[in-house]
Short mmCIF file of C-alpha atoms and ligand atoms in Angstrom, two decimals:
data_model
loop_
_atom_site.label_atom_id
_atom_site.label_comp_id
_atom_site.label_asym_id
_atom_site.label_seq_id
_atom_site.Cartn_x
_atom_site.Cartn_y
_atom_site.Cartn_z
CA UNK A 146 -17.75 -5.09 28.45
CA UNK A 147 -14.86 -6.91 26.80
CA UNK A 148 -13.95 -5.35 23.47
CA UNK A 149 -13.85 -8.14 20.90
CA UNK A 150 -11.03 -7.85 18.38
CA UNK A 151 -12.12 -6.60 14.98
CA UNK A 152 -12.17 -9.52 12.57
CA UNK A 153 -13.08 -9.86 8.92
CA UNK A 154 -12.54 -12.21 6.00
CA UNK A 155 -12.22 -11.14 2.37
CA UNK A 156 -12.99 -13.82 -0.17
CA UNK A 157 -12.31 -13.58 -3.88
CA UNK A 158 -9.74 -13.69 -6.66
CA UNK A 159 -6.52 -12.88 -4.85
CA UNK A 160 -3.37 -11.72 -6.62
CA UNK A 161 -0.14 -10.48 -5.08
CA UNK A 162 3.65 -10.59 -5.37
CA UNK A 163 6.16 -12.25 -3.08
CA UNK A 164 9.25 -11.42 -5.16
CA UNK A 165 10.39 -9.49 -8.21
CA UNK A 166 9.23 -11.21 -11.44
CA UNK A 167 12.39 -9.88 -13.15
CA UNK A 168 14.37 -12.29 -10.97
CA UNK A 169 11.94 -15.02 -9.97
CA UNK A 170 9.68 -15.31 -13.03
CA UNK A 171 6.37 -17.07 -12.31
CA UNK A 172 7.51 -17.84 -8.75
CA UNK A 173 7.22 -14.14 -7.99
CA UNK A 174 3.42 -13.97 -7.75
CA UNK A 175 0.50 -15.80 -6.24
CA UNK A 176 -2.96 -16.04 -7.79
CA UNK A 177 -5.79 -17.84 -6.02
CA UNK A 178 -9.08 -18.03 -7.91
CA UNK A 179 -11.14 -18.60 -4.76
CA UNK A 180 -8.95 -17.23 -2.02
CA UNK A 181 -9.45 -15.81 1.42
CA UNK A 182 -7.67 -13.26 3.57
CA UNK A 183 -8.34 -13.36 7.30
CA UNK A 184 -7.91 -10.05 9.09
CA UNK A 185 -7.72 -9.30 12.78
CA UNK A 186 -7.31 -5.79 14.14
CA UNK A 187 -6.28 -4.54 10.72
CA UNK A 188 -3.53 -7.09 10.17
CA UNK A 189 -3.59 -10.13 7.93
CA UNK A 190 -3.57 -13.32 9.98
CA UNK A 191 -3.87 -15.84 7.14
CA UNK A 192 -4.11 -15.92 3.36
CA UNK A 193 -4.81 -18.95 1.18
CA UNK A 194 -7.47 -21.13 -0.44
CA UNK A 195 -10.95 -20.20 0.82
CA UNK A 196 -11.91 -23.88 1.10
CA UNK A 197 -9.06 -24.40 3.58
CA UNK A 198 -9.30 -21.18 5.58
CA UNK A 199 -13.06 -21.40 5.90
CA UNK A 200 -12.59 -24.41 8.15
CA UNK A 201 -10.16 -22.56 10.45
CA UNK A 202 -12.26 -19.41 10.62
CA UNK A 203 -13.92 -18.62 13.95
CA UNK A 204 -17.72 -18.63 13.69
CA UNK A 205 -19.60 -15.40 13.10
CA UNK A 206 -16.92 -13.53 11.16
CA UNK A 207 -18.16 -11.19 8.47
CA UNK A 208 -17.08 -12.39 5.01
CA UNK A 209 -16.79 -9.79 2.26
CA UNK A 210 -17.00 -11.19 -1.28
CA UNK A 211 -14.87 -9.64 -4.01
CA UNK A 212 -16.95 -11.16 -6.84
CA UNK A 213 -15.29 -10.88 -10.25
CA UNK A 214 -12.85 -8.25 -9.00
CA UNK A 215 -9.16 -8.88 -8.63
CA UNK A 216 -8.14 -8.36 -5.00
CA UNK A 217 -4.62 -6.89 -4.74
CA UNK A 218 -2.53 -5.04 -2.16
CA UNK A 219 -3.23 -1.29 -2.17
CA UNK A 220 -1.15 0.79 -4.56
CA UNK A 221 1.83 2.84 -3.41
CA UNK A 222 2.68 6.23 -4.94
CA UNK A 223 6.20 7.25 -3.89
CA UNK A 224 6.24 10.82 -5.29
CA UNK A 225 3.36 13.31 -5.08
CA UNK A 226 3.05 16.97 -4.13
CA UNK A 227 0.40 17.89 -1.57
CA UNK A 228 0.03 21.55 -2.68
CA UNK A 229 -0.29 20.79 -6.40
CA UNK A 230 -3.83 19.38 -6.65
CA UNK A 231 -4.88 22.62 -8.37
CA UNK A 232 -1.71 22.90 -10.46
CA UNK A 233 -2.48 19.70 -12.38
CA UNK A 234 -3.26 20.50 -16.05
CA UNK A 235 -1.45 23.86 -16.22
CA UNK A 236 -0.74 24.71 -19.85
CA UNK A 237 2.31 25.27 -21.95
CA UNK A 238 5.46 25.22 -19.84
CA UNK A 239 8.52 23.10 -19.12
CA UNK A 240 9.93 22.58 -15.64
CA UNK A 241 11.46 25.92 -14.54
CA UNK A 242 8.80 28.01 -16.25
CA UNK A 243 6.07 25.70 -14.88
CA UNK A 244 7.41 26.11 -11.34
CA UNK A 245 7.56 29.90 -11.62
CA UNK A 246 4.30 30.48 -13.51
CA UNK A 247 2.02 28.06 -11.74
CA UNK A 248 3.47 26.00 -8.92
CA UNK A 249 5.21 28.63 -6.80
CA UNK A 250 2.09 30.81 -7.06
CA UNK A 251 -0.25 28.03 -5.91
CA UNK A 252 1.99 26.77 -3.12
CA UNK A 253 1.80 30.17 -1.39
CA UNK A 254 -1.84 29.44 -0.55
CA UNK A 255 -0.68 26.72 1.82
CA UNK A 256 0.36 29.28 4.41
CA UNK A 257 -3.36 29.23 5.23
CA UNK A 258 -4.20 26.29 7.54
CA UNK A 259 -7.85 26.20 6.44
CA UNK A 260 -6.81 25.83 2.81
CA UNK A 261 -4.29 23.14 3.77
CA UNK A 262 -7.01 21.17 5.57
CA UNK A 263 -9.55 21.39 2.74
CA UNK A 264 -6.89 20.32 0.28
CA UNK A 265 -5.86 17.41 2.50
CA UNK A 266 -9.45 16.11 2.52
CA UNK A 267 -9.63 16.31 -1.26
CA UNK A 268 -6.24 14.67 -1.77
CA UNK A 269 -6.87 11.81 0.64
CA UNK A 270 -10.28 11.09 -0.91
CA UNK A 271 -8.79 11.14 -4.38
CA UNK A 272 -5.85 8.89 -3.54
CA UNK A 273 -8.16 6.33 -1.93
CA UNK A 274 -10.66 6.45 -4.80
CA UNK A 275 -7.72 5.59 -7.05
CA UNK A 276 -6.67 2.65 -4.89
CA UNK A 277 -3.57 4.39 -3.57
CA UNK A 278 -3.26 3.47 0.09
CA UNK A 279 0.24 4.83 0.74
CA UNK A 280 1.98 7.86 -0.76
CA UNK A 281 5.27 9.63 -0.16
CA UNK A 282 4.42 13.31 -0.39
CA UNK A 283 6.11 16.69 -0.57
CA UNK A 284 4.38 19.49 1.29
CA UNK A 285 4.88 23.17 0.59
CA UNK A 286 7.49 25.05 2.60
CA UNK A 287 4.84 25.52 5.32
CA UNK A 288 4.79 22.79 7.99
CA UNK A 289 0.99 23.15 8.20
CA UNK A 290 0.66 21.63 4.71
CA UNK A 291 2.23 18.42 6.05
CA UNK A 292 0.42 18.55 9.40
CA UNK A 293 -2.96 18.84 7.67
CA UNK A 294 -2.16 15.94 5.33
CA UNK A 295 -0.88 13.62 8.05
CA UNK A 296 -3.77 14.53 10.37
CA UNK A 297 -6.22 13.61 7.62
CA UNK A 298 -4.35 10.36 6.93
CA UNK A 299 -4.36 9.59 10.65
CA UNK A 300 -8.11 10.19 10.83
CA UNK A 301 -8.61 7.64 8.02
CA UNK A 302 -5.92 5.29 9.35
CA UNK A 303 -3.98 5.45 6.04
CA UNK A 304 -0.20 4.94 6.04
CA UNK A 305 1.31 8.10 4.56
CA UNK A 306 4.76 9.69 4.45
CA UNK A 307 5.30 13.44 4.08
CA UNK A 308 7.94 16.13 4.41
CA UNK A 309 7.78 19.90 4.22
CA UNK A 310 9.98 21.10 1.38
CA UNK A 311 13.15 22.88 2.45
CA UNK A 312 13.83 25.79 0.04
CA UNK A 313 15.85 28.90 0.83
CA UNK A 314 16.53 30.52 -2.57
CA UNK A 315 15.37 30.98 -6.18
CA UNK A 316 11.65 31.16 -5.36
CA UNK A 317 9.24 33.92 -4.25
CA UNK A 318 10.12 35.28 -0.77
CA UNK A 319 6.85 33.93 0.68
CA UNK A 320 8.03 30.39 -0.11
CA UNK A 321 11.50 30.62 1.42
CA UNK A 322 12.69 29.26 4.72
CA UNK A 323 16.30 29.46 5.94
CA UNK A 324 18.72 26.61 6.58
CA UNK A 325 17.98 26.91 10.32
CA UNK A 326 14.19 27.21 9.93
CA UNK A 327 14.03 24.35 7.43
CA UNK A 328 16.03 22.19 9.81
CA UNK A 329 13.96 23.11 12.88
CA UNK A 330 10.59 22.74 11.12
CA UNK A 331 11.51 19.35 9.67
CA UNK A 332 12.83 18.15 13.02
CA UNK A 333 9.66 19.30 14.81
CA UNK A 334 7.48 17.50 12.25
CA UNK A 335 9.49 14.30 12.66
CA UNK A 336 9.36 14.48 16.44
CA UNK A 337 5.61 15.04 16.44
CA UNK A 338 4.45 12.84 13.56
CA UNK A 339 6.96 10.14 12.70
CA UNK A 340 5.56 6.89 14.10
CA UNK A 341 2.32 8.48 15.32
CA UNK A 342 -0.26 5.87 14.33
CA UNK A 343 0.65 4.91 10.77
CA UNK A 344 2.16 8.29 9.87
CA UNK A 345 5.75 8.87 8.82
CA UNK A 346 7.89 11.91 7.99
CA UNK A 347 10.43 12.49 5.25
CA UNK A 348 13.32 14.92 4.85
CA UNK A 349 12.56 16.95 1.73
CA UNK A 350 15.12 19.39 0.31
CA UNK A 351 13.10 20.37 -2.78
CA UNK A 352 16.04 20.31 -5.24
CA UNK A 353 19.52 21.73 -5.60
CA UNK A 354 18.27 24.90 -7.31
CA UNK A 355 16.08 26.01 -4.39
CA UNK A 356 18.50 24.96 -1.63
CA UNK A 357 21.76 26.72 -0.81
CA UNK A 358 24.78 24.58 0.07
CA UNK A 359 24.16 25.47 3.73
CA UNK A 360 20.62 24.15 3.48
CA UNK A 361 21.70 20.90 1.82
CA UNK A 362 24.20 20.55 4.65
CA UNK A 363 21.32 20.94 7.12
CA UNK A 364 19.36 18.28 5.20
CA UNK A 365 22.39 16.00 5.46
CA UNK A 366 22.51 16.63 9.21
CA UNK A 367 18.82 15.68 9.50
CA UNK A 368 19.49 12.50 7.51
CA UNK A 369 22.22 11.55 10.01
CA UNK A 370 20.07 12.45 13.00
CA UNK A 371 17.00 10.59 11.73
CA UNK A 372 18.35 7.66 9.70
CA UNK A 373 14.92 5.98 9.82
CA UNK A 374 13.39 8.76 7.69
CA UNK A 375 13.16 8.73 3.92
CA UNK A 376 14.79 11.55 1.96
CA UNK A 377 12.83 12.84 -1.05
CA UNK A 378 14.04 15.26 -3.69
CA UNK A 379 14.36 15.82 -7.46
CA UNK A 380 17.27 14.98 -9.77
CA UNK A 381 18.12 15.45 -13.45
CA UNK A 382 14.60 16.10 -14.71
CA UNK A 383 15.23 18.75 -17.37
CA UNK A 384 18.19 20.15 -19.36
CA UNK A 385 17.76 23.78 -18.23
CA UNK A 386 17.56 22.60 -14.61
CA UNK A 387 20.78 20.62 -14.97
CA UNK A 388 22.59 23.60 -16.54
CA UNK A 389 21.51 25.82 -13.64
CA UNK A 390 22.67 23.27 -11.06
CA UNK A 391 26.06 23.22 -12.78
CA UNK A 392 26.31 27.03 -12.35
CA UNK A 393 25.15 26.94 -8.74
CA UNK A 394 27.45 24.08 -7.72
CA UNK A 395 30.53 24.52 -9.93
CA UNK A 396 32.73 22.37 -7.69
CA UNK A 397 30.55 19.26 -8.10
CA UNK A 398 31.25 17.01 -11.07
CA UNK A 399 27.56 16.48 -11.87
CA UNK A 400 24.05 16.88 -10.38
CA UNK A 401 24.13 13.57 -8.47
CA UNK A 402 27.45 14.65 -6.95
CA UNK A 403 25.74 17.67 -5.39
CA UNK A 404 23.50 15.47 -3.25
CA UNK A 405 26.33 13.02 -2.67
CA UNK A 406 28.54 15.82 -1.37
CA UNK A 407 26.01 16.54 1.39
CA UNK A 408 25.46 12.90 2.42
CA UNK A 409 22.07 12.63 0.74
CA UNK A 410 22.56 9.42 -1.25
CA UNK A 411 21.63 6.01 0.14
CA UNK A 412 18.92 3.34 0.37
CA UNK A 413 16.52 5.79 2.06
CA UNK A 414 16.85 8.39 -0.72
CA UNK A 415 14.15 8.80 -3.36
CA UNK A 416 15.21 10.84 -6.40
CA UNK A 417 12.30 11.98 -8.54
CA UNK A 418 12.73 11.82 -12.35
CA UNK A 419 16.42 10.90 -13.08
CA UNK A 420 15.72 11.41 -16.78
CA UNK A 421 19.11 12.78 -17.85
CA UNK A 422 21.86 10.95 -15.97
CA UNK A 423 25.42 10.35 -17.09
CA UNK A 424 27.03 6.91 -16.68
CA UNK A 425 28.92 8.06 -13.58
CA UNK A 426 25.69 9.20 -11.96
CA UNK A 427 23.93 5.95 -12.74
CA UNK A 428 26.77 3.95 -11.26
CA UNK A 429 26.91 6.13 -8.15
CA UNK A 430 23.14 5.93 -7.59
CA UNK A 431 23.24 2.18 -7.92
CA UNK A 432 26.29 1.75 -5.72
CA UNK A 433 24.70 3.86 -2.97
CA UNK A 434 21.37 1.97 -3.13
CA UNK A 435 19.49 5.18 -3.95
CA UNK A 436 16.11 4.95 -5.68
CA UNK A 437 15.33 6.60 -9.03
CA UNK A 438 11.61 7.39 -9.16
CA UNK A 439 10.08 7.22 -12.64
CA UNK A 440 7.26 9.76 -13.07
CA UNK A 441 6.02 8.99 -16.60
CA UNK A 442 2.94 11.21 -16.89
CA UNK A 443 4.91 14.14 -15.51
CA UNK A 444 7.95 13.58 -17.72
CA UNK A 445 5.71 13.48 -20.78
CA UNK A 446 3.50 16.40 -19.71
CA UNK A 447 6.44 18.75 -18.99
CA UNK A 448 8.36 17.42 -21.99
CA UNK A 449 11.20 16.39 -19.68
CA UNK A 450 12.22 13.21 -21.51
CA UNK A 451 12.15 9.42 -21.45
CA UNK A 452 13.29 7.57 -18.33
CA UNK A 453 15.68 4.66 -18.82
CA UNK A 454 15.68 2.31 -15.83
CA UNK A 455 18.85 0.44 -16.88
CA UNK A 456 21.05 -0.38 -13.91
CA UNK A 457 19.01 1.67 -11.44
CA UNK A 458 17.03 0.74 -8.35
CA UNK A 459 13.64 2.15 -9.37
CA UNK A 460 10.15 3.07 -8.24
CA UNK A 461 7.20 4.50 -10.17
CA UNK A 462 5.03 7.46 -9.20
CA UNK A 463 2.43 9.97 -10.37
CA UNK A 464 4.24 13.24 -9.44
CA UNK A 465 0.93 15.05 -9.02
CA UNK A 466 0.66 17.94 -10.08
CA UNK A 467 3.14 17.86 -12.99
CA UNK A 468 1.79 14.35 -13.40
CA UNK A 469 -1.60 14.23 -15.07
CA UNK A 470 -3.37 11.39 -13.24
CA UNK A 471 -3.73 10.27 -9.64
CA UNK A 472 -4.22 6.74 -10.93
CA UNK A 473 -1.31 4.30 -10.64
CA UNK A 474 -3.03 2.32 -13.42
CA UNK A 475 -2.91 5.33 -15.76
CA UNK A 476 0.70 5.85 -14.65
CA UNK A 477 1.53 2.30 -15.77
CA UNK A 478 -0.17 3.01 -19.09
CA UNK A 479 2.22 5.91 -19.73
CA UNK A 480 5.22 3.96 -18.38
CA UNK A 481 4.46 1.28 -20.93
CA UNK A 482 4.51 3.84 -23.75
CA UNK A 483 7.74 5.41 -22.48
CA UNK A 484 9.37 1.97 -22.66
CA UNK A 485 7.87 1.30 -26.11
CA UNK A 486 9.47 4.50 -27.37
CA UNK A 487 12.82 3.05 -26.27
CA UNK A 488 12.22 -0.35 -27.90
CA UNK A 489 11.22 -2.29 -24.78
CA UNK A 490 7.87 -3.51 -23.42
CA UNK A 491 6.86 -3.23 -19.76
CA UNK A 492 5.21 -6.56 -18.93
CA UNK A 493 1.98 -6.53 -16.91
CA UNK A 494 3.64 -8.60 -14.18
CA UNK A 495 6.59 -6.17 -13.91
CA UNK A 496 4.12 -3.28 -13.90
CA UNK A 497 1.86 -4.56 -11.11
CA UNK A 498 4.87 -5.67 -9.08
CA UNK A 499 6.18 -2.10 -9.39
CA UNK A 500 3.10 -0.37 -7.95
CA UNK A 501 2.72 -2.83 -5.03
CA UNK A 502 5.66 -4.79 -3.60
CA UNK A 503 8.24 -2.99 -5.78
CA UNK A 504 7.31 0.45 -4.48
CA UNK A 505 6.95 -0.94 -0.93
CA UNK A 506 10.55 -2.16 -1.15
CA UNK A 507 11.72 1.14 -2.63
CA UNK A 508 10.37 3.01 0.40
CA UNK A 509 11.51 0.38 2.91
CA UNK A 510 8.01 -0.69 3.98
CA UNK A 511 7.87 -4.20 2.50
CA UNK A 512 7.49 -5.78 5.93
CA UNK A 513 4.23 -3.84 6.43
CA UNK A 514 2.55 -3.20 3.08
CA UNK A 515 2.62 -4.16 -0.60
CA UNK A 516 1.90 -7.88 -0.26
CA UNK A 517 -0.46 -10.37 1.39
CA UNK A 518 1.12 -12.34 4.23
CA UNK A 519 0.42 -12.88 7.92
CA UNK A 520 1.43 -9.79 9.87
CA UNK A 521 1.06 -7.35 6.96
CA UNK A 522 -1.35 -4.45 7.18
CA UNK A 523 -4.59 -5.22 5.35
CA UNK A 524 -4.58 -2.37 2.81
CA UNK A 525 -6.08 -3.64 -0.42
CA UNK A 526 -7.90 -2.77 -3.63
CA UNK A 527 -10.59 -4.55 -5.59
CA UNK A 528 -10.05 -4.05 -9.32
CA UNK A 529 -12.76 -4.41 -11.94
CA UNK A 530 -11.30 -5.01 -15.41
CA UNK A 531 -14.81 -4.62 -16.89
CA UNK A 532 -15.46 -1.25 -15.26
CA UNK A 533 -16.17 0.64 -18.50
CA UNK A 534 -17.82 -0.52 -21.70
CA UNK A 535 -14.46 -0.20 -23.48
CA UNK A 536 -12.84 -2.46 -20.90
CA UNK A 537 -15.70 -4.98 -20.76
CA UNK A 538 -15.75 -5.22 -24.56
CA UNK A 539 -12.00 -5.86 -24.67
CA UNK A 540 -12.17 -8.30 -21.73
CA UNK A 541 -14.49 -10.54 -23.73
CA UNK A 542 -11.31 -11.52 -25.65
CA UNK A 543 -9.09 -11.88 -22.56
CA UNK A 544 -7.53 -15.32 -22.17
CA UNK A 545 -5.30 -15.00 -19.14
CA UNK A 546 -4.41 -13.11 -15.99
CA UNK A 547 -1.75 -11.27 -18.02
CA UNK A 548 -4.47 -10.11 -20.42
CA UNK A 549 -6.63 -8.89 -17.55
CA UNK A 550 -3.73 -7.01 -15.97
CA UNK A 551 -2.79 -5.43 -19.28
CA UNK A 552 -6.37 -4.25 -19.83
CA UNK A 553 -6.37 -2.77 -16.32
CA UNK A 554 -3.08 -0.91 -16.84
CA UNK A 555 -3.87 0.28 -20.36
CA UNK A 556 -7.52 1.24 -20.01
CA UNK A 557 -8.04 1.50 -16.27
CA UNK A 558 -8.18 4.45 -13.89
CA UNK A 559 -10.23 5.28 -10.78
CA UNK A 560 -13.30 3.74 -12.43
CA UNK A 561 -11.61 0.33 -12.26
CA UNK A 562 -11.15 0.60 -8.50
CA UNK A 563 -14.31 -1.03 -7.15
CA UNK A 564 -13.29 -0.71 -3.50
CA UNK A 565 -10.35 0.28 -1.31
CA UNK A 566 -9.66 -1.10 2.16
CA UNK A 567 -7.42 0.35 4.86
CA UNK A 568 -6.45 -2.01 7.69
CA UNK A 569 -9.30 -4.28 6.67
CA UNK A 570 -11.95 -1.53 6.68
CA UNK A 571 -13.66 -0.37 3.52
CA UNK A 572 -12.92 3.25 2.79
CA UNK A 573 -15.87 5.55 2.49
CA UNK A 574 -14.64 8.73 0.87
CA UNK A 575 -15.73 11.71 2.93
CA UNK A 576 -17.08 14.62 0.94
CA UNK A 577 -14.67 15.52 -1.80
CA UNK A 578 -13.26 18.77 -0.45
CA UNK A 579 -14.42 22.00 -2.01
CA UNK A 580 -11.51 24.21 -2.93
CA UNK A 581 -11.72 27.79 -4.06
N1 LIG B 716 11.61 20.03 -9.24
C1 LIG B 716 11.55 20.82 -8.14
N2 LIG B 716 10.30 20.98 -7.70
C2 LIG B 716 9.52 20.27 -8.53
C3 LIG B 716 8.12 20.03 -8.58
O1 LIG B 716 7.33 20.52 -7.78
N3 LIG B 716 7.69 19.22 -9.59
C4 LIG B 716 8.53 18.68 -10.50
N4 LIG B 716 8.03 17.90 -11.46
N5 LIG B 716 9.84 18.89 -10.47
C5 LIG B 716 10.34 19.67 -9.50
ZN1 LIG B 717 8.03 16.15 -7.86
#
């Protein structure tokens, strides 16, 4: 029997970005009140007015109706930690203390493949329930943490990126690799997983405190050997961290210079936090095309500080589990407040650009995800701005798309995500994993 190609149409209120509203203003987005997306084998083949596309549509195609929901590209979270789903909401510590008291204890559990698999099921369900269809993730030091996550993503056909953290000092012995082991494990993961289905691998030296110079050199060698891979790490999150980096790398002029010294800056490099940067560091990050990843819920929760995006190429992320919500909507809510505290307002258009096309650009995947256009992968979310009584009550006063978006980002969370689609297929969360 001939296998017919999978086809589907999604009809509804479509909203997506084609450019950055900071540069293109109202030309940066498209809103179609009665729009249609045609999907074939998981890819978008056409997007436009339903009245027009309906006429071109082959007979017998299933049409899914979005109703009052806003249909947008799936959200992208460029900084999460796979082994920290049970670290979230750990009380009373700032970064270094938080790592030692909670995180490094929990991450040791990920030596156990069964635990890694159960966690991967939970994490994937939770991301998808929150409308996050792509994430860039740190594993634990154990390759199995990444294998379990990417295998689960592959099973669901979700596009995910992950790297095992390289760390060879300043952590419990059970969490340490060596420069050679970190290099070999990362290389083996890349060779097995990068480009398998929708899965991708990253190079992940955890941060300068837990990597010796020899290990950062090995990370630099991996970056040269696999230039197609993203690099993910942490930079300038907390004052005590920065002071320790200064002691550990006395020959470098600042924290950014440490990574620079080992060839780790560039357009593929994602630096989590970047809260406390000097002017030289900002200039060097910008010049190299590196990305500063704002993690607002995490920076507030750990008391790290207020991110200032000025002059930086940026992305925005949850940083689960120092971050306190899996929701990119809740993350925007906190990002708005962080900007307010610095005398600026994050506009709803800038905010929704950031979690879709903006983050797609930051991770180099804008030709595949983050927007609606022929050839793009059909990952999308349906957002209900009246999902809770608080939201519905406020929405009765909404006058514009901006109003609706601002309600979603200020009051929304997973409850506002009415449906998530991966490659045109509606996601049915498997059992939320049970973790001991
Ligand atoms: N710096 C190094 N590791 C981590 C981590 O796991 N979380 C955060 N927030 N910062 C880090
Ligand atoms: Zn992090």
